């Protein structure tokens, strides 16, 4: 396989990228200045080399505890999200001063993911009586089931469990919520 | 700027990639196996290191003359295209046995690109009396103007100049033509 075809193939591995877009991206790389393309490649290498999990929240980070954990003002509040990329969307909640906790998945009986396959134990050690856990998993079936399960586990421990208010429409991924809706949903969060 | 944000920024530089897709791509890289991500980065570096222009046709290649020039069966036929990426689409023409010539642009008075800014001189030295030049530039205004200009220059030299038959609808980029239409257009090509 020639080298350009190889680069097209690499781009095809990205989510949602078909052959035509992969060709566009590959030729963009070829047309780039040498230093610009090198920066691109080196950033990929740097990310793979430096990124680990934050030992506190489970976020991808190059320092542990991560920048978000260091910045926490309210230790009693934890916002629970499913995937690392959701943090980019969840951190737009302006009134939230607590920390994050990334589950790295949701419960899914269909795909065989139970409580031990996601970071729920790690959440348990972070909460104390009087804590509030705001669950911001997606509003799909798996996200809802995960929220319910966590609520069931935490409530007996004297932890207040809340969920972002509906306002984010059912079935919508967190990343598609606009900022106003997202902030409104945070302020209207309800105990479950 | 943190390293993940830096990677998101790099992906945002690709044509048509907005922030949400850039986030998806960046997190895909983070989720990849170490070796897979390294292959990706190294392919980018390899492309930048090895790819030069074919001295014959102007194609991007890592060997000169390029694989397409080596494979030419009919030296008297040259298919002229505007951009290197078009070669991926043009080489699907099954009945064509000649070589390619990449102009690296089209004539555009509006953007100040004249005949000396694209590889027309390089085309002149490749043709001889009795050659056929098949012009496969896009069917937009610039592509048509470029075809007309080349025809005007080459015809007095005894070169037959043809154009892919209309069938590819006006204003459509070459890359969006399906294979049947493209091959039909080649077989119905007409002298201009």
Short mmCIF file of N, CA, C and O in Angstrom, two decimals, chain A residues 2-8 10-11 13-17 19-21 23-34 36-51 59-62 84-89 91-92 175-177, chain B residues 2-8 10-11 13-17 19-21 23-34 36-51 59-62 84-89 91-92 175-177:
data_model
loop_
_atom_site.label_atom_id
_atom_site.label_comp_id
_atom_site.label_asym_id
_atom_site.label_seq_id
_atom_site.Cartn_x
_atom_site.Cartn_y
_atom_site.Cartn_z
N UNK A 2 0.56 2.20 -0.84
CA UNK A 2 1.42 3.39 -0.84
C UNK A 2 1.12 4.25 0.39
O UNK A 2 0.13 4.09 1.09
N UNK A 3 2.04 5.14 0.62
CA UNK A 3 2.05 5.89 1.88
C UNK A 3 0.83 6.84 2.01
O UNK A 3 0.29 7.02 3.10
N UNK A 4 0.39 7.40 0.88
CA UNK A 4 -0.78 8.28 0.94
C UNK A 4 -2.03 7.45 1.28
O UNK A 4 -2.85 7.83 2.12
N UNK A 5 -2.12 6.27 0.64
CA UNK A 5 -3.24 5.37 0.92
C UNK A 5 -3.23 4.96 2.40
O UNK A 5 -4.27 4.84 3.04
N UNK A 6 -2.05 4.78 2.94
CA UNK A 6 -1.90 4.40 4.36
C UNK A 6 -2.43 5.53 5.26
O UNK A 6 -3.13 5.27 6.24
N UNK A 7 -2.11 6.77 4.89
CA UNK A 7 -2.58 7.90 5.69
C UNK A 7 -4.11 8.02 5.60
O UNK A 7 -4.79 8.30 6.59
N UNK A 8 -4.65 7.79 4.39
CA UNK A 8 -6.11 7.81 4.21
C UNK A 8 -6.75 6.76 5.12
O UNK A 8 -7.75 7.02 5.79
N UNK A 10 -5.53 5.57 7.92
CA UNK A 10 -5.44 5.99 9.32
C UNK A 10 -6.60 6.93 9.67
O UNK A 10 -7.25 6.79 10.70
N UNK A 11 -6.87 7.89 8.78
CA UNK A 11 -7.96 8.83 9.05
C UNK A 11 -9.32 8.13 9.04
O UNK A 11 -10.24 8.55 9.73
N UNK A 13 -10.03 5.51 10.40
CA UNK A 13 -10.26 4.87 11.70
C UNK A 13 -10.97 5.80 12.69
O UNK A 13 -11.45 5.36 13.73
N UNK A 14 -11.00 7.09 12.37
CA UNK A 14 -11.66 8.04 13.28
C UNK A 14 -13.17 7.86 13.18
O UNK A 14 -13.71 7.53 12.12
N UNK A 15 -13.87 8.09 14.29
CA UNK A 15 -15.32 7.81 14.30
C UNK A 15 -16.09 8.69 13.30
O UNK A 15 -15.94 9.91 13.30
N UNK A 16 -16.89 8.03 12.46
CA UNK A 16 -17.75 8.77 11.52
C UNK A 16 -17.03 9.30 10.30
O UNK A 16 -17.61 10.06 9.53
N UNK A 17 -15.75 8.93 10.10
CA UNK A 17 -15.01 9.44 8.95
C UNK A 17 -15.04 8.40 7.83
O UNK A 17 -14.51 7.29 7.98
N UNK A 19 -14.47 7.36 3.56
CA UNK A 19 -13.30 7.44 2.70
C UNK A 19 -13.10 8.83 2.10
O UNK A 19 -11.99 9.33 2.04
N UNK A 20 -14.19 9.48 1.69
CA UNK A 20 -14.03 10.79 1.04
C UNK A 20 -13.46 11.84 1.99
O UNK A 20 -12.60 12.63 1.62
N UNK A 21 -13.95 11.83 3.24
CA UNK A 21 -13.38 12.76 4.20
C UNK A 21 -11.95 12.39 4.55
O UNK A 21 -11.10 13.27 4.72
N UNK A 23 -9.78 11.11 2.62
CA UNK A 23 -8.94 11.62 1.51
C UNK A 23 -8.68 13.11 1.69
O UNK A 23 -7.56 13.59 1.58
N UNK A 24 -9.75 13.84 2.02
CA UNK A 24 -9.62 15.29 2.24
C UNK A 24 -8.60 15.58 3.34
O UNK A 24 -7.77 16.47 3.22
N UNK A 25 -8.72 14.85 4.45
CA UNK A 25 -7.84 15.09 5.60
C UNK A 25 -6.39 14.75 5.23
O UNK A 25 -5.46 15.49 5.56
N UNK A 26 -6.21 13.62 4.50
CA UNK A 26 -4.85 13.20 4.15
C UNK A 26 -4.19 14.25 3.25
O UNK A 26 -3.04 14.62 3.47
N UNK A 27 -4.94 14.76 2.27
CA UNK A 27 -4.35 15.76 1.37
C UNK A 27 -4.13 17.09 2.07
O UNK A 27 -3.24 17.85 1.69
N UNK A 28 -4.93 17.35 3.08
CA UNK A 28 -4.68 18.56 3.89
C UNK A 28 -3.33 18.42 4.60
O UNK A 28 -2.55 19.38 4.65
N UNK A 29 -3.06 17.23 5.14
CA UNK A 29 -1.77 16.99 5.80
C UNK A 29 -0.63 17.19 4.80
O UNK A 29 0.37 17.86 5.10
N UNK A 30 -0.79 16.64 3.60
CA UNK A 30 0.26 16.75 2.58
C UNK A 30 0.48 18.22 2.21
O UNK A 30 1.60 18.66 1.98
N UNK A 31 -0.60 18.99 2.20
CA UNK A 31 -0.50 20.41 1.81
C UNK A 31 0.01 21.29 2.95
O UNK A 31 0.39 22.44 2.73
N UNK A 32 0.02 20.76 4.17
CA UNK A 32 0.45 21.56 5.33
C UNK A 32 1.95 21.89 5.26
O UNK A 32 2.72 21.14 4.67
N UNK A 33 2.32 22.97 5.94
CA UNK A 33 3.74 23.24 6.16
C UNK A 33 4.32 22.07 6.94
O UNK A 33 3.65 21.49 7.79
N UNK A 34 5.58 21.78 6.69
CA UNK A 34 6.29 20.69 7.37
C UNK A 34 6.14 20.80 8.90
O UNK A 34 5.78 19.82 9.57
N UNK A 36 3.94 22.37 10.68
CA UNK A 36 2.55 22.25 11.12
C UNK A 36 2.16 20.77 11.21
O UNK A 36 1.54 20.33 12.19
N UNK A 37 2.54 19.99 10.19
CA UNK A 37 2.22 18.56 10.19
C UNK A 37 2.98 17.83 11.30
O UNK A 37 2.45 16.93 11.95
N UNK A 38 4.21 18.26 11.53
CA UNK A 38 5.01 17.65 12.60
C UNK A 38 4.37 17.92 13.96
O UNK A 38 4.34 17.05 14.83
N UNK A 39 3.89 19.14 14.15
CA UNK A 39 3.20 19.49 15.40
C UNK A 39 2.00 18.57 15.60
O UNK A 39 1.74 18.10 16.71
N UNK A 40 1.26 18.34 14.53
CA UNK A 40 0.08 17.47 14.58
C UNK A 40 0.50 16.08 15.06
O UNK A 40 -0.02 15.55 16.05
N UNK A 41 1.47 15.49 14.37
CA UNK A 41 1.93 14.13 14.71
C UNK A 41 2.50 14.09 16.12
O UNK A 41 2.20 13.16 16.89
N UNK A 42 3.29 15.09 16.46
CA UNK A 42 3.92 15.08 17.78
C UNK A 42 2.90 15.27 18.90
O UNK A 42 3.08 14.75 20.00
N UNK A 43 1.82 16.00 18.61
CA UNK A 43 0.77 16.16 19.63
C UNK A 43 0.11 14.82 19.90
O UNK A 43 -0.18 14.49 21.05
N UNK A 44 -0.11 14.03 18.85
CA UNK A 44 -0.67 12.68 19.03
C UNK A 44 0.27 11.85 19.90
O UNK A 44 -0.16 11.22 20.87
N UNK A 45 1.56 11.88 19.58
CA UNK A 45 2.53 11.10 20.34
C UNK A 45 2.61 11.58 21.79
O UNK A 45 2.65 10.77 22.72
N UNK A 46 2.58 12.91 21.97
CA UNK A 46 2.68 13.49 23.30
C UNK A 46 1.47 13.08 24.15
O UNK A 46 1.60 12.73 25.33
N UNK A 47 0.29 13.12 23.54
CA UNK A 47 -0.93 12.72 24.25
C UNK A 47 -0.82 11.27 24.72
O UNK A 47 -1.09 10.96 25.87
N UNK A 48 -0.38 10.39 23.79
CA UNK A 48 -0.28 8.98 24.16
C UNK A 48 0.76 8.74 25.24
O UNK A 48 0.63 7.84 26.05
N UNK A 49 1.81 9.57 25.23
CA UNK A 49 2.89 9.38 26.18
C UNK A 49 2.51 9.91 27.56
O UNK A 49 2.78 9.26 28.57
N UNK A 50 1.85 11.05 27.59
CA UNK A 50 1.64 11.74 28.87
C UNK A 50 0.31 11.47 29.55
O UNK A 50 0.19 11.61 30.76
N UNK A 51 -0.71 11.14 28.75
CA UNK A 51 -2.05 11.06 29.33
C UNK A 51 -2.24 9.79 30.16
O UNK A 51 -2.03 8.69 29.68
N UNK A 59 -10.42 11.17 35.33
CA UNK A 59 -10.30 11.96 34.11
C UNK A 59 -8.97 11.66 33.41
O UNK A 59 -8.01 11.28 34.06
N UNK A 60 -8.93 11.82 32.09
CA UNK A 60 -7.65 11.76 31.38
C UNK A 60 -6.87 13.02 31.73
O UNK A 60 -7.42 14.12 31.69
N UNK A 61 -5.61 12.88 32.06
CA UNK A 61 -4.83 14.04 32.47
C UNK A 61 -3.34 13.77 32.31
O UNK A 61 -2.93 12.61 32.24
N UNK A 62 -2.55 14.83 32.26
CA UNK A 62 -1.10 14.63 32.25
C UNK A 62 -0.49 14.93 33.62
O UNK A 62 0.71 14.78 33.81
N UNK A 84 -14.99 10.21 29.66
CA UNK A 84 -14.05 11.33 29.78
C UNK A 84 -14.41 12.52 28.90
O UNK A 84 -14.30 13.67 29.31
N UNK A 85 -14.85 12.24 27.66
CA UNK A 85 -15.14 13.38 26.78
C UNK A 85 -16.30 14.23 27.29
O UNK A 85 -16.41 15.41 26.97
N UNK A 86 -17.18 13.63 28.11
CA UNK A 86 -18.31 14.40 28.64
C UNK A 86 -17.85 15.54 29.55
O UNK A 86 -18.59 16.49 29.78
N UNK A 87 -16.64 15.42 30.08
CA UNK A 87 -16.16 16.46 30.98
C UNK A 87 -16.06 17.80 30.25
O UNK A 87 -16.31 18.86 30.82
N UNK A 88 -15.74 17.75 28.97
CA UNK A 88 -15.64 18.99 28.19
C UNK A 88 -16.98 19.71 28.16
O UNK A 88 -17.05 20.93 28.17
N UNK A 89 -18.06 18.92 28.14
CA UNK A 89 -19.39 19.52 28.11
C UNK A 89 -19.87 19.86 29.52
O UNK A 89 -20.42 20.93 29.75
N UNK A 91 -18.16 20.63 32.16
CA UNK A 91 -17.48 21.71 32.87
C UNK A 91 -17.97 23.10 32.44
O UNK A 91 -17.55 24.11 33.01
N UNK A 92 -18.91 23.13 31.50
CA UNK A 92 -19.54 24.41 31.15
C UNK A 92 -20.60 24.82 32.18
O UNK A 92 -21.17 25.90 32.08
N UNK A 175 -23.58 15.86 24.92
CA UNK A 175 -22.77 16.77 24.13
C UNK A 175 -23.58 17.65 23.18
O UNK A 175 -23.07 18.63 22.66
N UNK A 176 -24.86 17.29 22.95
CA UNK A 176 -25.66 18.11 22.05
C UNK A 176 -26.50 19.15 22.78
O UNK A 176 -27.24 19.90 22.15
N UNK A 177 -26.41 19.19 24.10
CA UNK A 177 -27.18 20.17 24.86
C UNK A 177 -26.53 21.54 24.70
O UNK A 177 -25.32 21.68 24.82
N UNK B 2 -3.96 22.83 27.81
CA UNK B 2 -3.59 21.47 28.15
C UNK B 2 -3.46 20.62 26.88
O UNK B 2 -3.89 20.99 25.79
N UNK B 3 -2.84 19.46 27.06
CA UNK B 3 -2.44 18.65 25.91
C UNK B 3 -3.64 18.09 25.14
O UNK B 3 -3.61 17.99 23.91
N UNK B 4 -4.72 17.79 25.86
CA UNK B 4 -5.91 17.27 25.16
C UNK B 4 -6.53 18.38 24.31
O UNK B 4 -6.89 18.19 23.16
N UNK B 5 -6.57 19.58 24.90
CA UNK B 5 -7.10 20.75 24.19
C UNK B 5 -6.25 21.02 22.94
O UNK B 5 -6.76 21.38 21.88
N UNK B 6 -4.95 20.81 23.09
CA UNK B 6 -4.01 21.02 21.97
C UNK B 6 -4.32 20.02 20.83
O UNK B 6 -4.34 20.40 19.66
N UNK B 7 -4.61 18.79 21.20
CA UNK B 7 -4.94 17.77 20.18
C UNK B 7 -6.27 18.10 19.50
O UNK B 7 -6.41 17.96 18.28
N UNK B 8 -7.24 18.56 20.30
CA UNK B 8 -8.53 18.97 19.73
C UNK B 8 -8.30 20.09 18.70
O UNK B 8 -8.87 20.08 17.61
N UNK B 10 -5.59 20.66 16.97
CA UNK B 10 -4.95 20.12 15.77
C UNK B 10 -6.00 19.52 14.83
O UNK B 10 -6.00 19.79 13.64
N UNK B 11 -6.93 18.76 15.39
CA UNK B 11 -7.97 18.16 14.55
C UNK B 11 -8.89 19.22 13.95
O UNK B 11 -9.43 19.03 12.85
N UNK B 13 -8.06 21.82 12.62
CA UNK B 13 -7.43 22.41 11.43
C UNK B 13 -7.79 21.65 10.15
O UNK B 13 -7.55 22.12 9.05
N UNK B 14 -8.34 20.43 10.30
CA UNK B 14 -8.71 19.65 9.12
C UNK B 14 -9.95 20.25 8.46
O UNK B 14 -10.80 20.81 9.15
N UNK B 15 -10.05 20.16 7.14
CA UNK B 15 -11.16 20.83 6.44
C UNK B 15 -12.53 20.30 6.86
O UNK B 15 -12.76 19.09 6.83
N UNK B 16 -13.42 21.20 7.25
CA UNK B 16 -14.79 20.84 7.60
C UNK B 16 -14.94 20.21 8.98
O UNK B 16 -16.02 19.71 9.31
N UNK B 17 -13.90 20.21 9.79
CA UNK B 17 -14.00 19.61 11.12
C UNK B 17 -14.26 20.70 12.17
O UNK B 17 -13.44 21.58 12.38
N UNK B 19 -15.60 21.85 16.23
CA UNK B 19 -15.07 21.50 17.55
C UNK B 19 -15.61 20.16 18.06
O UNK B 19 -14.87 19.36 18.61
N UNK B 20 -16.89 19.89 17.82
CA UNK B 20 -17.45 18.63 18.34
C UNK B 20 -16.81 17.40 17.71
O UNK B 20 -16.51 16.43 18.40
N UNK B 21 -16.59 17.45 16.40
CA UNK B 21 -15.93 16.32 15.76
C UNK B 21 -14.47 16.23 16.19
O UNK B 21 -13.95 15.14 16.39
N UNK B 23 -13.28 17.01 19.05
CA UNK B 23 -13.29 16.36 20.38
C UNK B 23 -13.41 14.86 20.23
O UNK B 23 -12.68 14.09 20.85
N UNK B 24 -14.33 14.43 19.37
CA UNK B 24 -14.52 12.99 19.14
C UNK B 24 -13.24 12.33 18.66
O UNK B 24 -12.86 11.25 19.12
N UNK B 25 -12.59 12.97 17.70
CA UNK B 25 -11.37 12.39 17.12
C UNK B 25 -10.26 12.33 18.18
O UNK B 25 -9.54 11.34 18.29
N UNK B 26 -10.13 13.42 18.97
CA UNK B 26 -9.07 13.46 19.98
C UNK B 26 -9.27 12.34 21.01
O UNK B 26 -8.33 11.64 21.37
N UNK B 27 -10.51 12.15 21.46
CA UNK B 27 -10.76 11.10 22.45
C UNK B 27 -10.62 9.71 21.85
O UNK B 27 -10.31 8.75 22.55
N UNK B 28 -10.85 9.61 20.55
CA UNK B 28 -10.59 8.33 19.87
C UNK B 28 -9.09 8.00 19.93
O UNK B 28 -8.71 6.86 20.20
N UNK B 29 -8.27 9.02 19.69
CA UNK B 29 -6.81 8.83 19.77
C UNK B 29 -6.42 8.39 21.18
O UNK B 29 -5.65 7.45 21.37
N UNK B 30 -6.99 9.06 22.19
CA UNK B 30 -6.67 8.73 23.58
C UNK B 30 -7.08 7.29 23.89
O UNK B 30 -6.39 6.57 24.61
N UNK B 31 -8.20 6.86 23.31
CA UNK B 31 -8.70 5.52 23.59
C UNK B 31 -7.98 4.43 22.80
O UNK B 31 -8.09 3.25 23.09
N UNK B 32 -7.22 4.84 21.78
CA UNK B 32 -6.52 3.85 20.94
C UNK B 32 -5.42 3.13 21.71
O UNK B 32 -4.86 3.66 22.67
N UNK B 33 -5.09 1.93 21.23
CA UNK B 33 -3.87 1.26 21.71
C UNK B 33 -2.68 2.14 21.40
O UNK B 33 -2.65 2.83 20.38
N UNK B 34 -1.70 2.10 22.26
CA UNK B 34 -0.47 2.88 22.08
C UNK B 34 0.14 2.71 20.68
O UNK B 34 0.44 3.69 19.99
N UNK B 36 -1.26 1.68 17.93
CA UNK B 36 -2.15 2.17 16.87
C UNK B 36 -2.00 3.69 16.72
O UNK B 36 -1.93 4.21 15.60
N UNK B 37 -1.97 4.39 17.86
CA UNK B 37 -1.83 5.85 17.81
C UNK B 37 -0.45 6.24 17.28
O UNK B 37 -0.31 7.21 16.53
N UNK B 38 0.57 5.47 17.65
CA UNK B 38 1.92 5.76 17.15
C UNK B 38 1.99 5.56 15.65
O UNK B 38 2.63 6.34 14.95
N UNK B 39 1.33 4.51 15.15
CA UNK B 39 1.27 4.29 13.70
C UNK B 39 0.65 5.49 13.00
O UNK B 39 1.12 5.93 11.95
N UNK B 40 -0.41 6.00 13.60
CA UNK B 40 -1.11 7.16 13.04
C UNK B 40 -0.14 8.33 12.93
O UNK B 40 0.07 8.90 11.85
N UNK B 41 0.49 8.67 14.05
CA UNK B 41 1.41 9.81 14.09
C UNK B 41 2.59 9.58 13.14
O UNK B 41 2.98 10.49 12.39
N UNK B 42 3.13 8.37 13.15
CA UNK B 42 4.30 8.10 12.31
C UNK B 42 3.97 8.12 10.83
O UNK B 42 4.81 8.48 10.00
N UNK B 43 2.71 7.75 10.49
CA UNK B 43 2.31 7.83 9.09
C UNK B 43 2.28 9.29 8.63
O UNK B 43 2.70 9.60 7.52
N UNK B 44 1.80 10.17 9.51
CA UNK B 44 1.82 11.60 9.17
C UNK B 44 3.26 12.07 8.94
O UNK B 44 3.57 12.71 7.94
N UNK B 45 4.15 11.68 9.85
CA UNK B 45 5.56 12.09 9.72
C UNK B 45 6.20 11.51 8.46
O UNK B 45 6.93 12.20 7.75
N UNK B 46 5.87 10.24 8.20
CA UNK B 46 6.44 9.56 7.03
C UNK B 46 5.98 10.24 5.73
O UNK B 46 6.78 10.44 4.82
N UNK B 47 4.69 10.58 5.69
CA UNK B 47 4.15 11.25 4.51
C UNK B 47 4.89 12.56 4.27
O UNK B 47 5.32 12.86 3.16
N UNK B 48 5.07 13.33 5.35
CA UNK B 48 5.73 14.63 5.19
C UNK B 48 7.19 14.47 4.78
O UNK B 48 7.74 15.30 4.06
N UNK B 49 7.81 13.39 5.24
CA UNK B 49 9.22 13.19 4.97
C UNK B 49 9.44 12.70 3.54
O UNK B 49 10.34 13.15 2.84
N UNK B 50 8.57 11.78 3.11
CA UNK B 50 8.84 11.08 1.85
C UNK B 50 8.16 11.67 0.63
O UNK B 50 8.62 11.49 -0.49
N UNK B 51 7.00 12.32 0.84
CA UNK B 51 6.22 12.74 -0.33
C UNK B 51 6.84 13.95 -1.03
O UNK B 51 7.08 14.98 -0.42
N UNK B 59 2.27 14.60 -9.66
CA UNK B 59 1.54 13.90 -8.60
C UNK B 59 2.38 13.85 -7.32
O UNK B 59 3.59 13.87 -7.37
N UNK B 60 1.71 13.79 -6.15
CA UNK B 60 2.43 13.52 -4.92
C UNK B 60 2.88 12.07 -4.93
O UNK B 60 2.09 11.17 -5.25
N UNK B 61 4.11 11.82 -4.58
CA UNK B 61 4.62 10.45 -4.64
C UNK B 61 5.85 10.30 -3.74
O UNK B 61 6.48 11.29 -3.38
N UNK B 62 6.17 9.06 -3.41
CA UNK B 62 7.43 8.83 -2.68
C UNK B 62 8.51 8.25 -3.59
O UNK B 62 9.64 8.06 -3.14
N UNK B 84 -3.98 17.30 -6.90
CA UNK B 84 -3.48 15.94 -6.65
C UNK B 84 -4.55 14.99 -6.14
O UNK B 84 -4.60 13.83 -6.55
N UNK B 85 -5.44 15.46 -5.27
CA UNK B 85 -6.44 14.53 -4.73
C UNK B 85 -7.40 14.02 -5.82
O UNK B 85 -7.97 12.94 -5.68
N UNK B 86 -7.55 14.78 -6.90
CA UNK B 86 -8.42 14.34 -7.99
C UNK B 86 -7.93 13.06 -8.65
O UNK B 86 -8.71 12.34 -9.28
N UNK B 87 -6.64 12.78 -8.48
CA UNK B 87 -6.10 11.57 -9.12
C UNK B 87 -6.77 10.32 -8.56
O UNK B 87 -7.00 9.34 -9.27
N UNK B 88 -7.12 10.36 -7.29
CA UNK B 88 -7.80 9.22 -6.66
C UNK B 88 -9.12 8.93 -7.37
O UNK B 88 -9.53 7.79 -7.51
N UNK B 89 -9.78 9.99 -7.81
CA UNK B 89 -11.06 9.82 -8.50
C UNK B 89 -10.84 9.52 -9.98
O UNK B 89 -11.49 8.65 -10.54
N UNK B 91 -8.38 8.10 -11.47
CA UNK B 91 -7.78 6.81 -11.85
C UNK B 91 -8.78 5.66 -11.83
O UNK B 91 -8.46 4.55 -12.21
N UNK B 92 -10.03 5.96 -11.50
CA UNK B 92 -11.08 4.95 -11.62
C UNK B 92 -11.57 4.80 -13.07
O UNK B 92 -12.38 3.93 -13.36
N UNK B 175 -15.02 14.77 -7.48
CA UNK B 175 -15.02 13.73 -6.45
C UNK B 175 -16.40 13.21 -6.11
O UNK B 175 -16.54 12.18 -5.48
N UNK B 176 -17.45 13.94 -6.51
CA UNK B 176 -18.80 13.48 -6.20
C UNK B 176 -19.44 12.68 -7.33
O UNK B 176 -20.56 12.22 -7.21
N UNK B 177 -18.71 12.52 -8.44
CA UNK B 177 -19.24 11.73 -9.55
C UNK B 177 -19.17 10.25 -9.21
O UNK B 177 -18.16 9.77 -8.71
#
